[in-house]
Short mmCIF file of N, CA, C and O in Angstrom, two decimals:
data_model
loop_
_atom_site.label_atom_id
_atom_site.label_comp_id
_atom_site.label_asym_id
_atom_site.label_seq_id
_atom_site.Cartn_x
_atom_site.Cartn_y
_atom_site.Cartn_z
N MET A 1 39.54 13.65 12.73
CA MET A 1 38.39 12.87 13.15
C MET A 1 37.77 12.18 11.91
O MET A 1 37.57 12.81 10.89
N GLU A 2 37.47 10.93 12.06
CA GLU A 2 36.90 10.13 10.98
C GLU A 2 35.44 10.54 10.73
O GLU A 2 34.69 10.79 11.66
N SER A 3 35.04 10.61 9.47
CA SER A 3 33.66 10.97 9.15
C SER A 3 32.74 9.76 9.35
O SER A 3 33.19 8.61 9.37
N LEU A 4 31.46 10.04 9.48
CA LEU A 4 30.47 8.97 9.61
C LEU A 4 30.55 8.05 8.39
O LEU A 4 30.53 6.82 8.53
N GLN A 5 30.67 8.65 7.22
CA GLN A 5 30.75 7.86 5.98
C GLN A 5 31.95 6.91 6.01
O GLN A 5 31.81 5.72 5.75
N GLN A 6 33.12 7.43 6.34
CA GLN A 6 34.33 6.59 6.39
C GLN A 6 34.15 5.46 7.39
O GLN A 6 34.47 4.31 7.11
N PHE A 7 33.63 5.80 8.57
CA PHE A 7 33.44 4.81 9.62
C PHE A 7 32.52 3.69 9.16
O PHE A 7 32.83 2.51 9.29
N LEU A 8 31.36 4.04 8.59
CA LEU A 8 30.37 3.02 8.19
C LEU A 8 30.87 2.20 7.00
O LEU A 8 30.66 0.98 6.97
N LEU A 9 31.51 2.83 6.04
CA LEU A 9 32.04 2.08 4.89
C LEU A 9 33.09 1.07 5.35
O LEU A 9 33.14 -0.06 4.86
N GLU A 10 33.93 1.46 6.32
CA GLU A 10 34.93 0.55 6.87
C GLU A 10 34.29 -0.61 7.63
O GLU A 10 34.86 -1.69 7.74
N LYS A 11 33.09 -0.39 8.16
CA LYS A 11 32.36 -1.42 8.91
C LYS A 11 31.51 -2.31 7.99
O LYS A 11 30.74 -3.13 8.46
N GLY A 12 31.62 -2.12 6.67
CA GLY A 12 30.91 -2.98 5.74
C GLY A 12 29.52 -2.51 5.34
O GLY A 12 28.69 -3.31 4.92
N TYR A 13 29.27 -1.24 5.46
CA TYR A 13 28.00 -0.67 5.02
C TYR A 13 28.11 -0.17 3.59
O TYR A 13 29.20 0.17 3.12
N SER A 14 26.98 -0.11 2.90
CA SER A 14 26.93 0.54 1.60
C SER A 14 26.08 1.79 1.76
O SER A 14 25.25 1.86 2.67
N LYS A 15 26.29 2.76 0.90
CA LYS A 15 25.52 3.99 1.03
C LYS A 15 24.64 4.20 -0.19
O LYS A 15 24.99 3.82 -1.31
N VAL A 16 23.46 4.77 0.08
CA VAL A 16 22.48 5.04 -0.96
C VAL A 16 22.02 6.49 -0.79
O VAL A 16 21.68 6.91 0.32
N LYS A 17 21.98 7.22 -1.89
CA LYS A 17 21.57 8.62 -1.85
C LYS A 17 20.07 8.72 -1.61
O LYS A 17 19.28 7.98 -2.18
N LEU A 18 19.68 9.64 -0.74
CA LEU A 18 18.27 9.93 -0.48
C LEU A 18 17.93 11.27 -1.13
O LEU A 18 18.78 12.16 -1.20
N HIS A 19 16.70 11.39 -1.59
CA HIS A 19 16.24 12.63 -2.20
C HIS A 19 15.14 13.22 -1.33
O HIS A 19 14.14 12.55 -1.05
N LEU A 20 15.32 14.45 -0.87
CA LEU A 20 14.32 15.11 -0.03
C LEU A 20 13.27 15.76 -0.94
O LEU A 20 13.60 16.56 -1.80
N THR A 21 12.01 15.40 -0.72
CA THR A 21 10.93 15.93 -1.56
C THR A 21 10.41 17.25 -1.00
O THR A 21 10.74 17.63 0.13
N LYS A 22 9.51 17.88 -1.76
CA LYS A 22 8.88 19.11 -1.30
C LYS A 22 7.99 18.87 -0.08
O LYS A 22 7.67 19.80 0.65
N THR A 23 7.58 17.62 0.11
CA THR A 23 6.75 17.27 1.27
C THR A 23 7.59 16.90 2.49
O THR A 23 7.07 16.45 3.50
N ASN A 24 8.91 17.06 2.36
CA ASN A 24 9.86 16.77 3.44
C ASN A 24 9.97 15.28 3.73
O ASN A 24 10.28 14.88 4.85
N HIS A 25 9.72 14.45 2.73
CA HIS A 25 9.94 13.01 2.83
C HIS A 25 11.23 12.67 2.10
O HIS A 25 11.59 13.34 1.13
N PHE A 26 11.89 11.61 2.55
CA PHE A 26 13.01 11.09 1.78
C PHE A 26 12.48 10.06 0.80
O PHE A 26 11.75 9.14 1.18
N GLU A 27 12.86 10.21 -0.47
CA GLU A 27 12.56 9.21 -1.48
C GLU A 27 13.81 8.39 -1.73
O GLU A 27 14.93 8.90 -1.60
N ILE A 28 13.58 7.13 -2.09
CA ILE A 28 14.69 6.23 -2.35
C ILE A 28 14.32 5.32 -3.51
O ILE A 28 13.16 4.93 -3.65
N LYS A 29 15.29 5.00 -4.33
CA LYS A 29 15.07 4.05 -5.41
C LYS A 29 15.47 2.67 -4.91
O LYS A 29 16.47 2.51 -4.22
N ALA A 30 14.64 1.69 -5.26
CA ALA A 30 14.90 0.30 -4.86
C ALA A 30 14.29 -0.60 -5.92
O ALA A 30 13.49 -0.15 -6.74
N SER A 31 14.69 -1.87 -5.91
CA SER A 31 14.04 -2.81 -6.82
C SER A 31 13.46 -3.95 -6.00
O SER A 31 14.01 -4.37 -4.99
N ILE A 32 12.31 -4.41 -6.48
CA ILE A 32 11.63 -5.55 -5.88
C ILE A 32 11.49 -6.60 -6.97
O ILE A 32 10.96 -6.30 -8.05
N ASN A 33 12.01 -7.78 -6.70
CA ASN A 33 11.96 -8.88 -7.66
C ASN A 33 12.47 -8.46 -9.04
O ASN A 33 11.93 -8.83 -10.07
N GLY A 34 13.53 -7.64 -9.03
CA GLY A 34 14.20 -7.23 -10.27
C GLY A 34 13.60 -6.03 -10.97
O GLY A 34 14.14 -5.57 -11.98
N LYS A 35 12.52 -5.45 -10.45
CA LYS A 35 11.89 -4.29 -11.08
C LYS A 35 12.12 -3.05 -10.23
O LYS A 35 11.86 -3.06 -9.02
N LYS A 36 12.58 -1.97 -10.86
CA LYS A 36 12.89 -0.74 -10.14
C LYS A 36 11.63 0.04 -9.79
O LYS A 36 10.65 0.02 -10.53
N GLY A 37 11.70 0.73 -8.65
CA GLY A 37 10.58 1.55 -8.21
C GLY A 37 11.05 2.71 -7.35
O GLY A 37 12.23 2.80 -6.98
N LEU A 38 10.12 3.59 -7.05
CA LEU A 38 10.39 4.77 -6.23
C LEU A 38 9.58 4.62 -4.93
O LEU A 38 8.39 4.32 -4.96
N PHE A 39 10.26 4.85 -3.80
CA PHE A 39 9.66 4.59 -2.50
C PHE A 39 9.91 5.75 -1.56
O PHE A 39 10.91 6.46 -1.67
N ILE A 40 9.00 5.91 -0.59
CA ILE A 40 9.23 6.84 0.51
C ILE A 40 9.93 6.04 1.61
O ILE A 40 9.57 4.91 1.89
N LEU A 41 10.94 6.63 2.21
CA LEU A 41 11.60 6.03 3.37
C LEU A 41 10.86 6.52 4.60
O LEU A 41 10.77 7.72 4.83
N ASP A 42 10.28 5.59 5.36
CA ASP A 42 9.43 5.98 6.49
C ASP A 42 9.81 5.16 7.72
O ASP A 42 9.38 4.02 7.88
N THR A 43 10.58 5.77 8.60
CA THR A 43 11.02 5.08 9.82
C THR A 43 9.86 4.79 10.75
O THR A 43 9.96 3.92 11.61
N GLY A 44 8.74 5.49 10.58
CA GLY A 44 7.57 5.29 11.43
C GLY A 44 6.62 4.21 10.93
O GLY A 44 5.68 3.84 11.62
N ALA A 45 6.86 3.72 9.73
CA ALA A 45 6.03 2.64 9.18
C ALA A 45 6.60 1.31 9.67
O ALA A 45 7.76 1.00 9.40
N SER A 46 5.81 0.53 10.36
CA SER A 46 6.32 -0.72 10.91
C SER A 46 6.64 -1.73 9.81
O SER A 46 7.59 -2.49 9.92
N SER A 47 5.85 -1.71 8.74
CA SER A 47 6.03 -2.66 7.63
C SER A 47 6.25 -1.92 6.32
O SER A 47 5.68 -0.85 6.10
N SER A 48 7.02 -2.53 5.45
CA SER A 48 7.20 -1.98 4.11
C SER A 48 5.97 -2.34 3.29
O SER A 48 5.39 -3.41 3.44
N CYS A 49 5.55 -1.41 2.44
CA CYS A 49 4.28 -1.53 1.74
C CYS A 49 4.45 -1.21 0.26
O CYS A 49 5.31 -0.44 -0.13
N VAL A 50 3.56 -1.80 -0.51
CA VAL A 50 3.48 -1.53 -1.95
C VAL A 50 2.00 -1.37 -2.27
O VAL A 50 1.15 -2.03 -1.67
N GLY A 51 1.69 -0.51 -3.24
CA GLY A 51 0.31 -0.31 -3.65
C GLY A 51 -0.24 -1.50 -4.42
O GLY A 51 0.51 -2.20 -5.10
N PHE A 52 -1.54 -1.70 -4.31
CA PHE A 52 -2.19 -2.78 -5.05
C PHE A 52 -1.87 -2.72 -6.55
O PHE A 52 -1.69 -3.75 -7.20
N GLU A 53 -1.79 -1.51 -7.08
CA GLU A 53 -1.56 -1.34 -8.52
C GLU A 53 -0.18 -1.82 -8.97
O GLU A 53 0.07 -1.99 -10.15
N ALA A 54 0.72 -2.08 -8.03
CA ALA A 54 2.08 -2.51 -8.36
C ALA A 54 2.27 -4.02 -8.26
O ALA A 54 3.38 -4.51 -8.43
N ILE A 55 1.20 -4.76 -8.00
CA ILE A 55 1.31 -6.22 -7.84
C ILE A 55 1.93 -6.85 -9.09
O ILE A 55 2.86 -7.64 -9.00
N GLU A 56 1.43 -6.49 -10.26
CA GLU A 56 1.97 -7.06 -11.51
C GLU A 56 3.37 -6.53 -11.80
O GLU A 56 4.25 -7.28 -12.20
N THR A 57 3.57 -5.23 -11.59
CA THR A 57 4.87 -4.61 -11.87
C THR A 57 6.00 -5.34 -11.15
O THR A 57 7.03 -5.63 -11.74
N PHE A 58 5.80 -5.61 -9.87
CA PHE A 58 6.84 -6.23 -9.05
C PHE A 58 6.72 -7.75 -8.95
O PHE A 58 7.42 -8.37 -8.16
N LYS A 59 5.84 -8.33 -9.74
CA LYS A 59 5.65 -9.80 -9.77
C LYS A 59 5.41 -10.35 -8.37
O LYS A 59 6.09 -11.26 -7.91
N LEU A 60 4.44 -9.77 -7.67
CA LEU A 60 4.14 -10.15 -6.29
C LEU A 60 3.09 -11.25 -6.25
O LEU A 60 2.13 -11.23 -7.01
N ASN A 61 3.29 -12.20 -5.35
CA ASN A 61 2.32 -13.25 -5.11
C ASN A 61 1.48 -12.79 -3.93
O ASN A 61 1.89 -12.91 -2.78
N ALA A 62 0.30 -12.22 -4.23
CA ALA A 62 -0.53 -11.61 -3.19
C ALA A 62 -1.45 -12.63 -2.54
O ALA A 62 -2.11 -13.41 -3.22
N GLU A 63 -1.47 -12.60 -1.20
CA GLU A 63 -2.35 -13.46 -0.43
C GLU A 63 -3.27 -12.57 0.41
O GLU A 63 -2.85 -11.50 0.86
N ASP A 64 -4.49 -13.02 0.63
CA ASP A 64 -5.40 -12.26 1.47
C ASP A 64 -4.85 -12.16 2.88
O ASP A 64 -4.13 -13.04 3.35
N SER A 65 -5.17 -11.06 3.55
CA SER A 65 -4.69 -10.82 4.90
C SER A 65 -5.82 -10.28 5.76
O SER A 65 -6.67 -9.53 5.27
N LEU A 66 -5.82 -10.65 7.03
CA LEU A 66 -6.82 -10.14 7.96
C LEU A 66 -6.38 -8.83 8.60
O LEU A 66 -7.16 -8.17 9.28
N ILE A 67 -5.12 -8.46 8.37
CA ILE A 67 -4.57 -7.24 8.97
C ILE A 67 -5.16 -6.02 8.28
O ILE A 67 -5.32 -5.99 7.06
N LYS A 68 -5.50 -5.01 9.07
CA LYS A 68 -5.98 -3.75 8.54
C LYS A 68 -4.84 -2.73 8.65
O LYS A 68 -4.15 -2.68 9.65
N ALA A 69 -4.69 -1.94 7.60
CA ALA A 69 -3.62 -0.94 7.60
C ALA A 69 -4.16 0.40 8.08
O ALA A 69 -5.34 0.71 7.91
N ALA A 70 -3.26 1.20 8.66
CA ALA A 70 -3.60 2.55 9.07
C ALA A 70 -2.38 3.42 8.89
O ALA A 70 -1.25 2.97 9.02
N GLY A 71 -2.61 4.67 8.56
CA GLY A 71 -1.50 5.61 8.45
C GLY A 71 -1.83 6.72 7.49
O GLY A 71 -2.73 6.61 6.65
N ALA A 72 -1.12 7.81 7.61
CA ALA A 72 -1.24 8.98 6.73
C ALA A 72 -2.71 9.42 6.60
O ALA A 72 -3.18 9.72 5.51
N GLY A 73 -3.44 9.41 7.70
CA GLY A 73 -4.80 9.92 7.70
C GLY A 73 -5.85 8.91 7.29
O GLY A 73 -7.03 9.22 7.26
N ALA A 74 -5.46 7.70 6.96
CA ALA A 74 -6.43 6.66 6.58
C ALA A 74 -6.35 5.52 7.59
O ALA A 74 -5.28 5.20 8.09
N ILE A 75 -7.50 4.94 7.90
CA ILE A 75 -7.52 3.82 8.85
C ILE A 75 -8.38 2.69 8.30
O ILE A 75 -9.17 2.88 7.39
N ASP A 76 -8.18 1.50 8.88
CA ASP A 76 -9.02 0.35 8.59
C ASP A 76 -9.03 -0.03 7.11
O ASP A 76 -10.06 -0.39 6.56
N MET A 77 -7.87 0.04 6.46
CA MET A 77 -7.78 -0.28 5.03
C MET A 77 -7.50 -1.76 4.85
O MET A 77 -6.69 -2.34 5.57
N ASP A 78 -8.17 -2.37 3.87
CA ASP A 78 -7.92 -3.77 3.55
C ASP A 78 -6.51 -3.94 3.01
O ASP A 78 -5.98 -3.06 2.31
N THR A 79 -5.91 -5.08 3.32
CA THR A 79 -4.54 -5.35 2.88
C THR A 79 -4.44 -6.76 2.29
O THR A 79 -5.31 -7.59 2.50
N LYS A 80 -3.36 -6.96 1.60
CA LYS A 80 -2.93 -8.29 1.18
C LYS A 80 -1.47 -8.41 1.62
O LYS A 80 -0.84 -7.40 1.96
N MET A 81 -0.93 -9.62 1.59
CA MET A 81 0.47 -9.84 1.94
C MET A 81 1.17 -10.51 0.78
O MET A 81 0.55 -11.26 0.02
N SER A 82 2.45 -10.25 0.66
CA SER A 82 3.28 -10.94 -0.32
C SER A 82 4.58 -11.31 0.37
O SER A 82 5.29 -10.45 0.90
N LYS A 83 4.89 -12.61 0.38
CA LYS A 83 6.06 -13.12 1.11
C LYS A 83 7.17 -13.48 0.14
O LYS A 83 6.96 -13.63 -1.06
N LYS A 84 8.37 -13.63 0.69
CA LYS A 84 9.55 -14.11 -0.04
C LYS A 84 9.88 -13.25 -1.27
O LYS A 84 10.11 -13.77 -2.36
N ASN A 85 9.91 -11.94 -1.08
CA ASN A 85 10.28 -11.03 -2.15
C ASN A 85 11.74 -10.64 -2.02
O ASN A 85 12.26 -10.52 -0.92
N LYS A 86 12.38 -10.42 -3.17
CA LYS A 86 13.77 -9.96 -3.16
C LYS A 86 13.77 -8.45 -3.31
O LYS A 86 13.23 -7.92 -4.28
N ILE A 87 14.35 -7.78 -2.33
CA ILE A 87 14.48 -6.33 -2.41
C ILE A 87 15.95 -5.97 -2.49
O ILE A 87 16.79 -6.59 -1.84
N LYS A 88 16.24 -4.98 -3.32
CA LYS A 88 17.61 -4.50 -3.49
C LYS A 88 17.59 -2.99 -3.38
O LYS A 88 16.82 -2.32 -4.06
N ILE A 89 18.41 -2.48 -2.46
CA ILE A 89 18.57 -1.04 -2.27
C ILE A 89 20.06 -0.77 -2.37
O ILE A 89 20.82 -1.18 -1.50
N GLY A 90 20.47 -0.13 -3.45
CA GLY A 90 21.90 0.04 -3.69
C GLY A 90 22.54 -1.33 -3.84
O GLY A 90 22.07 -2.18 -4.58
N LYS A 91 23.61 -1.58 -3.07
CA LYS A 91 24.30 -2.88 -3.12
C LYS A 91 23.70 -3.88 -2.13
O LYS A 91 24.02 -5.06 -2.18
N TRP A 92 22.85 -3.42 -1.22
CA TRP A 92 22.25 -4.28 -0.19
C TRP A 92 21.05 -5.02 -0.77
O TRP A 92 20.28 -4.46 -1.55
N SER A 93 20.89 -6.27 -0.39
CA SER A 93 19.69 -7.01 -0.82
C SER A 93 19.29 -8.03 0.24
O SER A 93 20.09 -8.43 1.08
N ASN A 94 18.02 -8.43 0.17
CA ASN A 94 17.47 -9.46 1.05
C ASN A 94 16.42 -10.21 0.25
O ASN A 94 15.62 -9.61 -0.46
N ASN A 95 16.43 -11.54 0.36
CA ASN A 95 15.54 -12.38 -0.43
C ASN A 95 14.28 -12.83 0.30
O ASN A 95 13.50 -13.60 -0.27
N LYS A 96 14.08 -12.40 1.52
CA LYS A 96 12.95 -12.91 2.31
C LYS A 96 12.10 -11.77 2.88
O LYS A 96 11.75 -11.78 4.05
N VAL A 97 11.75 -10.82 2.05
CA VAL A 97 11.01 -9.66 2.53
C VAL A 97 9.51 -9.88 2.36
O VAL A 97 9.04 -10.27 1.30
N VAL A 98 8.79 -9.63 3.44
CA VAL A 98 7.32 -9.67 3.41
C VAL A 98 6.84 -8.24 3.17
O VAL A 98 7.27 -7.31 3.85
N LEU A 99 5.96 -8.09 2.20
CA LEU A 99 5.41 -6.76 1.90
C LEU A 99 3.92 -6.74 2.18
O LEU A 99 3.21 -7.72 1.93
N VAL A 100 3.45 -5.62 2.71
CA VAL A 100 2.03 -5.40 2.89
C VAL A 100 1.55 -4.64 1.66
O VAL A 100 2.16 -3.67 1.24
N LEU A 101 0.45 -5.11 1.08
CA LEU A 101 -0.12 -4.47 -0.10
C LEU A 101 -1.41 -3.78 0.31
O LEU A 101 -2.25 -4.38 0.98
N PHE A 102 -1.53 -2.52 -0.08
CA PHE A 102 -2.78 -1.80 0.21
C PHE A 102 -2.94 -0.65 -0.77
O PHE A 102 -2.05 -0.38 -1.59
N ASN A 103 -4.06 0.02 -0.69
CA ASN A 103 -4.37 1.10 -1.60
C ASN A 103 -3.56 2.34 -1.22
O ASN A 103 -3.80 2.95 -0.19
N LEU A 104 -2.63 2.72 -2.09
CA LEU A 104 -1.76 3.88 -1.83
C LEU A 104 -2.30 5.17 -2.44
O LEU A 104 -1.60 6.18 -2.45
N THR A 105 -3.52 5.15 -2.93
CA THR A 105 -4.06 6.32 -3.62
C THR A 105 -4.01 7.57 -2.75
O THR A 105 -3.61 8.65 -3.23
N HIS A 106 -4.39 7.45 -1.47
CA HIS A 106 -4.39 8.64 -0.59
C HIS A 106 -2.99 9.21 -0.40
O HIS A 106 -2.81 10.42 -0.34
N VAL A 107 -1.99 8.34 -0.35
CA VAL A 107 -0.59 8.79 -0.21
C VAL A 107 -0.17 9.52 -1.48
O VAL A 107 0.36 10.64 -1.44
N ASN A 108 -0.41 8.91 -2.64
CA ASN A 108 0.02 9.50 -3.91
C ASN A 108 -0.77 10.76 -4.26
O ASN A 108 -0.20 11.70 -4.83
N THR A 109 -2.03 10.83 -3.89
CA THR A 109 -2.81 12.05 -4.11
C THR A 109 -2.19 13.20 -3.32
O THR A 109 -2.03 14.31 -3.84
N ALA A 110 -1.83 12.94 -2.07
CA ALA A 110 -1.21 13.98 -1.24
C ALA A 110 0.12 14.42 -1.84
O ALA A 110 0.43 15.62 -1.88
N LEU A 111 0.92 13.46 -2.31
CA LEU A 111 2.22 13.81 -2.92
C LEU A 111 2.02 14.67 -4.18
O LEU A 111 2.68 15.69 -4.35
N ILE A 112 1.11 14.24 -5.04
CA ILE A 112 0.85 14.97 -6.29
C ILE A 112 0.34 16.38 -5.99
O ILE A 112 0.74 17.35 -6.63
N ASN A 113 -0.53 16.51 -4.99
CA ASN A 113 -1.07 17.82 -4.61
C ASN A 113 0.02 18.77 -4.10
O ASN A 113 -0.18 19.98 -4.08
N HIS A 114 1.14 18.21 -3.69
CA HIS A 114 2.28 19.03 -3.23
C HIS A 114 3.42 19.01 -4.25
O HIS A 114 4.59 19.22 -3.90
N ASN A 115 3.07 18.75 -5.50
CA ASN A 115 4.04 18.76 -6.61
C ASN A 115 5.19 17.79 -6.43
O ASN A 115 6.33 18.08 -6.81
N SER A 116 4.90 16.64 -5.82
CA SER A 116 5.90 15.58 -5.70
C SER A 116 5.46 14.41 -6.57
O SER A 116 4.28 14.29 -6.94
N GLN A 117 6.40 13.53 -6.89
CA GLN A 117 6.11 12.36 -7.70
C GLN A 117 5.35 11.31 -6.91
O GLN A 117 5.62 11.12 -5.72
N PRO A 118 4.43 10.59 -7.54
CA PRO A 118 3.81 9.45 -6.86
C PRO A 118 4.85 8.36 -6.64
O PRO A 118 5.85 8.30 -7.36
N VAL A 119 4.62 7.52 -5.65
CA VAL A 119 5.56 6.45 -5.32
C VAL A 119 4.92 5.08 -5.49
O VAL A 119 3.70 4.95 -5.53
N ASP A 120 5.77 4.07 -5.58
CA ASP A 120 5.31 2.69 -5.70
C ASP A 120 5.04 2.07 -4.34
O ASP A 120 4.33 1.07 -4.25
N GLY A 121 5.63 2.64 -3.30
CA GLY A 121 5.46 2.06 -1.98
C GLY A 121 6.26 2.79 -0.92
O GLY A 121 6.75 3.90 -1.13
N ILE A 122 6.38 2.12 0.21
CA ILE A 122 7.04 2.68 1.40
C ILE A 122 8.05 1.67 1.92
O ILE A 122 7.73 0.50 2.11
N ILE A 123 9.27 2.13 2.15
CA ILE A 123 10.28 1.32 2.82
C ILE A 123 10.16 1.64 4.30
O ILE A 123 10.37 2.77 4.71
N GLY A 124 9.80 0.62 5.09
CA GLY A 124 9.53 0.83 6.51
C GLY A 124 10.60 0.27 7.42
O GLY A 124 11.66 -0.20 6.99
N ALA A 125 10.29 0.29 8.71
CA ALA A 125 11.23 -0.10 9.75
C ALA A 125 11.66 -1.56 9.65
O ALA A 125 12.77 -1.91 10.04
N ASP A 126 10.81 -2.43 9.08
CA ASP A 126 11.18 -3.84 8.97
C ASP A 126 12.43 -4.01 8.11
O ASP A 126 13.38 -4.70 8.50
N ILE A 127 12.47 -3.35 6.98
CA ILE A 127 13.64 -3.44 6.09
C ILE A 127 14.82 -2.67 6.69
O ILE A 127 15.96 -3.13 6.63
N LEU A 128 14.54 -1.53 7.30
CA LEU A 128 15.62 -0.74 7.91
C LEU A 128 16.30 -1.53 9.02
O LEU A 128 17.52 -1.50 9.16
N LYS A 129 15.53 -2.30 9.79
CA LYS A 129 16.11 -3.13 10.84
C LYS A 129 16.93 -4.27 10.25
O LYS A 129 18.03 -4.55 10.73
N LYS A 130 16.40 -4.92 9.21
CA LYS A 130 17.15 -6.01 8.56
C LYS A 130 18.49 -5.52 8.03
O LYS A 130 19.48 -6.24 8.05
N GLY A 131 18.50 -4.30 7.53
CA GLY A 131 19.73 -3.74 6.95
C GLY A 131 20.59 -3.00 7.95
O GLY A 131 21.59 -2.38 7.57
N LYS A 132 20.21 -3.05 9.24
CA LYS A 132 20.96 -2.31 10.28
C LYS A 132 21.20 -0.86 9.83
O LYS A 132 22.31 -0.33 9.89
N ALA A 133 20.14 -0.22 9.39
CA ALA A 133 20.21 1.08 8.73
C ALA A 133 20.71 2.20 9.64
O ALA A 133 20.41 2.24 10.84
N VAL A 134 21.46 3.09 9.02
CA VAL A 134 21.87 4.35 9.62
C VAL A 134 21.50 5.43 8.61
O VAL A 134 21.83 5.31 7.43
N ILE A 135 20.80 6.45 9.08
CA ILE A 135 20.40 7.54 8.20
C ILE A 135 21.22 8.78 8.56
O ILE A 135 21.22 9.20 9.71
N ASP A 136 21.89 9.33 7.56
CA ASP A 136 22.61 10.59 7.73
C ASP A 136 21.69 11.68 7.16
O ASP A 136 21.64 11.90 5.95
N TYR A 137 20.93 12.32 8.04
CA TYR A 137 19.96 13.32 7.61
C TYR A 137 20.63 14.53 6.99
O TYR A 137 20.12 15.11 6.04
N GLU A 138 21.77 14.93 7.52
CA GLU A 138 22.44 16.13 7.02
C GLU A 138 22.96 15.94 5.60
O GLU A 138 22.74 16.76 4.72
N LYS A 139 23.61 14.81 5.36
CA LYS A 139 24.20 14.56 4.03
C LYS A 139 23.24 13.82 3.09
O LYS A 139 23.55 13.60 1.93
N LYS A 140 22.09 13.38 3.62
CA LYS A 140 21.04 12.70 2.84
C LYS A 140 21.52 11.37 2.25
O LYS A 140 21.43 11.13 1.05
N TYR A 141 22.01 10.50 3.15
CA TYR A 141 22.40 9.16 2.75
C TYR A 141 21.79 8.14 3.71
O TYR A 141 21.66 8.39 4.91
N LEU A 142 21.45 6.98 3.13
CA LEU A 142 21.04 5.83 3.91
C LEU A 142 22.18 4.84 3.82
O LEU A 142 22.70 4.56 2.72
N TYR A 143 22.59 4.29 4.96
CA TYR A 143 23.64 3.26 5.00
C TYR A 143 23.01 1.95 5.43
O TYR A 143 22.26 1.91 6.40
N LEU A 144 23.32 0.88 4.68
CA LEU A 144 22.81 -0.44 5.00
C LEU A 144 23.98 -1.42 5.10
O LEU A 144 24.90 -1.37 4.26
N LYS A 145 23.95 -2.30 6.09
CA LYS A 145 25.03 -3.26 6.33
C LYS A 145 24.98 -4.38 5.32
O LYS A 145 23.96 -5.05 5.17
N LEU A 146 26.09 -4.57 4.60
CA LEU A 146 26.17 -5.63 3.60
C LEU A 146 26.39 -6.98 4.26
O LEU A 146 26.89 -7.11 5.34
#
C-alpha cells in the first residue's frame, strides 16, 4: 500500500515539517517578502495574520482596515491589512497573499507562559486553501501543492 507521503509527492505536493509545541500547536517556519519567521499553523483562523511589531521585519505595506479581529480570548481588536505579499513555505510560494495585521501580544504572552517561543504570526485557512493543504497529524508534516 502506498503511503500518504508517496501519494502526495507523486501528485506534485511538497512537504514541510511541523513542530508540535508544549501548547499543542503546530509551529511552522515560513518567509514573508524574503524574511524568515515563525508561525502557528491554525486551521481555524480564517485569515493569516502578522503582529503589528513585524511590519518592518517583513517589509509590509500596512493599510488601515475597518475589520475587527477576534480570537484566542480577545475580541474587537483593531487591524490593518497588507496586500500583495510573497509568502514561501518550504518549496511552495504565492505572490498575492493578503495579511491581517493586529496586536499579537495576547497570543505570545500565552505561549511564553507555557514555555513556548513567541511567534511572528499565524498561517490560517486562506493560505492553506491556496496551497491545497493536507496535514499529516501523525507524522507532523504539512503538504502544499506546487
